[in-house]
Tab-separated table of C-alpha atoms in Angstrom:
chain	number	residue	atom	x	y	z
A	1	MET	CA	-0.785	-9.502	16.090
A	2	ARG	CA	-2.486	-6.562	14.380
A	3	THR	CA	-1.242	-3.142	15.521
A	4	ASN	CA	-3.144	0.130	15.027
A	5	ILE	CA	-0.903	2.871	13.662
A	6	ILE	CA	-3.439	5.526	12.620
A	7	ARG	CA	-6.719	6.438	14.261
A	8	HIS	CA	-8.638	9.288	12.677
A	9	GLU	CA	-12.347	10.090	12.688
A	10	SER	CA	-12.717	9.003	9.039
A	11	MET	CA	-9.958	6.374	8.758
A	12	MET	CA	-8.008	3.767	10.677
A	13	VAL	CA	-4.885	1.899	9.573
A	14	SER	CA	-3.464	-1.172	11.230
A	15	TYR	CA	-0.706	-3.561	10.265
A	16	ASP	CA	0.486	-7.079	10.806
A	17	VAL	CA	3.544	-8.951	9.539
A	18	VAL	CA	2.815	-12.113	7.557
A	19	ASN	CA	5.459	-14.224	5.777
A	20	GLY	CA	7.879	-11.279	5.511
A	21	TRP	CA	5.200	-8.829	4.341
A	22	THR	CA	3.932	-5.863	6.347
A	23	VAL	CA	0.206	-5.896	5.629
A	24	LEU	CA	-1.333	-2.437	6.026
A	25	GLU	CA	-5.104	-2.521	6.263
A	26	ALA	CA	-6.809	0.808	5.648
A	27	ASP	CA	-10.394	1.259	6.797
A	28	GLY	CA	-12.318	4.377	5.768
A	29	GLU	CA	-11.587	7.358	3.537
A	30	VAL	CA	-8.205	7.987	1.937
A	31	ASP	CA	-8.318	11.664	1.001
A	32	ALA	CA	-6.419	14.949	1.347
A	33	ASN	CA	-6.793	14.813	5.150
A	34	THR	CA	-5.835	11.189	5.746
A	35	ALA	CA	-3.495	10.226	2.888
A	36	PRO	CA	-0.478	12.079	4.353
A	37	MET	CA	-0.933	10.074	7.565
A	38	ILE	CA	-0.545	6.844	5.591
A	39	ARG	CA	2.634	8.168	3.964
A	40	GLU	CA	4.070	9.091	7.378
A	41	ALA	CA	3.125	5.670	8.783
A	42	VAL	CA	4.961	3.923	5.925
A	43	ILE	CA	8.026	6.137	6.481
A	44	LYS	CA	7.978	5.198	10.175
A	45	LEU	CA	7.677	1.494	9.344
A	46	LEU	CA	10.541	1.789	6.827
A	47	ASP	CA	12.650	3.444	9.546
A	48	GLU	CA	11.844	0.457	11.786
A	49	GLY	CA	13.147	-1.944	9.127
A	50	HIS	CA	9.978	-2.997	7.302
A	51	ARG	CA	10.624	-3.269	3.537
A	52	HIS	CA	7.878	-5.304	1.875
A	53	PHE	CA	4.311	-4.041	2.011
A	54	VAL	CA	0.837	-5.206	1.077
A	55	LEU	CA	-1.755	-2.443	1.116
A	56	ASP	CA	-5.155	-4.010	1.770
A	57	LEU	CA	-7.829	-1.652	0.439
A	58	GLY	CA	-10.829	-3.893	1.088
A	59	PHE	CA	-12.340	-1.517	3.647
A	60	VAL	CA	-11.518	1.744	1.877
A	61	THR	CA	-14.759	3.588	1.212
A	62	PHE	CA	-13.241	6.507	-0.705
A	63	LEU	CA	-9.933	7.231	-2.433
A	64	ASP	CA	-9.192	10.479	-4.263
A	65	SER	CA	-6.292	11.843	-6.317
A	66	MET	CA	-4.418	12.722	-3.126
A	67	GLY	CA	-4.641	9.063	-2.143
A	68	LEU	CA	-3.252	8.024	-5.532
A	69	GLY	CA	-0.439	10.552	-5.106
A	70	VAL	CA	0.455	9.125	-1.715
A	71	ILE	CA	0.618	5.633	-3.223
A	72	VAL	CA	3.166	6.940	-5.738
A	73	ALA	CA	5.129	8.690	-2.962
A	74	MET	CA	5.058	5.509	-0.843
A	75	THR	CA	6.268	3.470	-3.802
A	76	LYS	CA	9.244	5.778	-4.305
A	77	ARG	CA	10.196	5.522	-0.619
A	78	ILE	CA	9.787	1.744	-0.567
A	79	ARG	CA	11.830	1.454	-3.762
A	80	GLU	CA	14.665	3.507	-2.191
A	81	HIS	CA	14.817	0.801	0.503
A	82	GLU	CA	14.797	-2.033	-2.084
A	83	GLY	CA	11.366	-3.086	-0.903
A	84	SER	CA	8.131	-4.154	-2.549
A	85	LEU	CA	4.507	-3.063	-2.644
A	86	ARG	CA	1.462	-5.132	-3.562
A	87	PHE	CA	-2.254	-4.468	-3.248
A	88	ALA	CA	-4.956	-6.734	-1.884
A	89	SER	CA	-8.754	-6.693	-1.828
A	90	VAL	CA	-8.979	-3.667	-4.110
A	91	PRO	CA	-12.630	-2.683	-4.667
A	92	GLY	CA	-13.772	-2.347	-8.284
A	93	ARG	CA	-14.247	1.417	-8.048
A	94	ILE	CA	-10.627	1.835	-6.918
A	95	LEU	CA	-9.366	-0.550	-9.606
A	96	LYS	CA	-11.110	1.747	-12.073
A	97	LEU	CA	-9.075	4.689	-10.686
A	98	PHE	CA	-5.921	2.582	-11.031
A	99	ASP	CA	-6.890	1.883	-14.665
A	100	LEU	CA	-7.628	5.535	-15.457
A	101	SER	CA	-4.364	6.686	-13.896
A	102	GLY	CA	-2.290	3.960	-15.564
A	103	MET	CA	-1.236	2.596	-12.169
A	104	ARG	CA	-2.841	-0.829	-12.407
A	105	GLU	CA	-0.236	-2.215	-14.777
A	106	SER	CA	2.588	-1.121	-12.449
A	107	TYR	CA	1.478	-3.059	-9.366
A	108	GLU	CA	0.591	-6.588	-8.413
A	109	THR	CA	-2.975	-6.860	-7.168
A	110	HIS	CA	-4.353	-9.854	-5.309
A	111	PRO	CA	-7.907	-10.828	-4.336
A	112	SER	CA	-6.965	-11.065	-0.636
A	113	ALA	CA	-4.125	-10.303	1.759
A	114	SER	CA	-3.585	-14.022	2.320
A	115	GLU	CA	-3.000	-14.515	-1.408
A	116	ALA	CA	-0.728	-11.459	-1.571
A	117	THR	CA	1.427	-12.851	1.246
A	118	HIS	CA	1.410	-16.472	0.072
A	119	SER	CA	4.972	-16.237	-1.267
A	120	ALA	CA	7.790	-14.508	0.581
A	121	PRO	CA	8.918	-11.146	-0.846
A	122	SER	CA	11.829	-10.858	-3.232
A	123	PRO	CA	14.090	-7.824	-2.798
A	124	GLY	CA	14.103	-5.237	-5.549
A	125	SER	CA	10.710	-6.104	-7.025
A	126	LEU	CA	10.135	-2.382	-7.649
A	127	ALA	CA	13.410	-2.010	-9.572
A	128	HIS	CA	11.538	-1.394	-12.839
A	129	TRP	CA	8.748	0.722	-11.367
A	130	PRO	CA	6.794	2.563	-12.745
A	131	HIS	CA	7.040	0.325	-15.778
A	132	PRO	CA	5.344	-3.056	-15.543
A	133	THR	CA	7.527	-6.126	-15.374
A	134	SER	CA	6.828	-8.988	-17.703
A	135	GLY	CA	5.702	-12.281	-16.272
């Protein structure tokens, strides 16, 4: 069952748990106003015991450098809890930002959330972050 965790005039975030993954679906703009809310939501979910995340960006209409910074901050927090982070449904314009920032090679990206959650998570998959793992 999908649960809303953030409601803001320019963004909404909901989550669901699928095959051991907490799938966060962002809808709207991820910017200086909304990105910190996503970070706080992930911290809350980590405190509740969630460890393995898929961030579905399919409905994100805008992502700026603050949004990229929050992704890095989220990754560090998730890593501290021996968790994992994958991306799903990343629009081309955001993939381009990932390329320009060097982030794309550090994360698994999947065409859809269902493909990202197809296999159960393995603990410690961020152990070598921010360096890409071979394979």
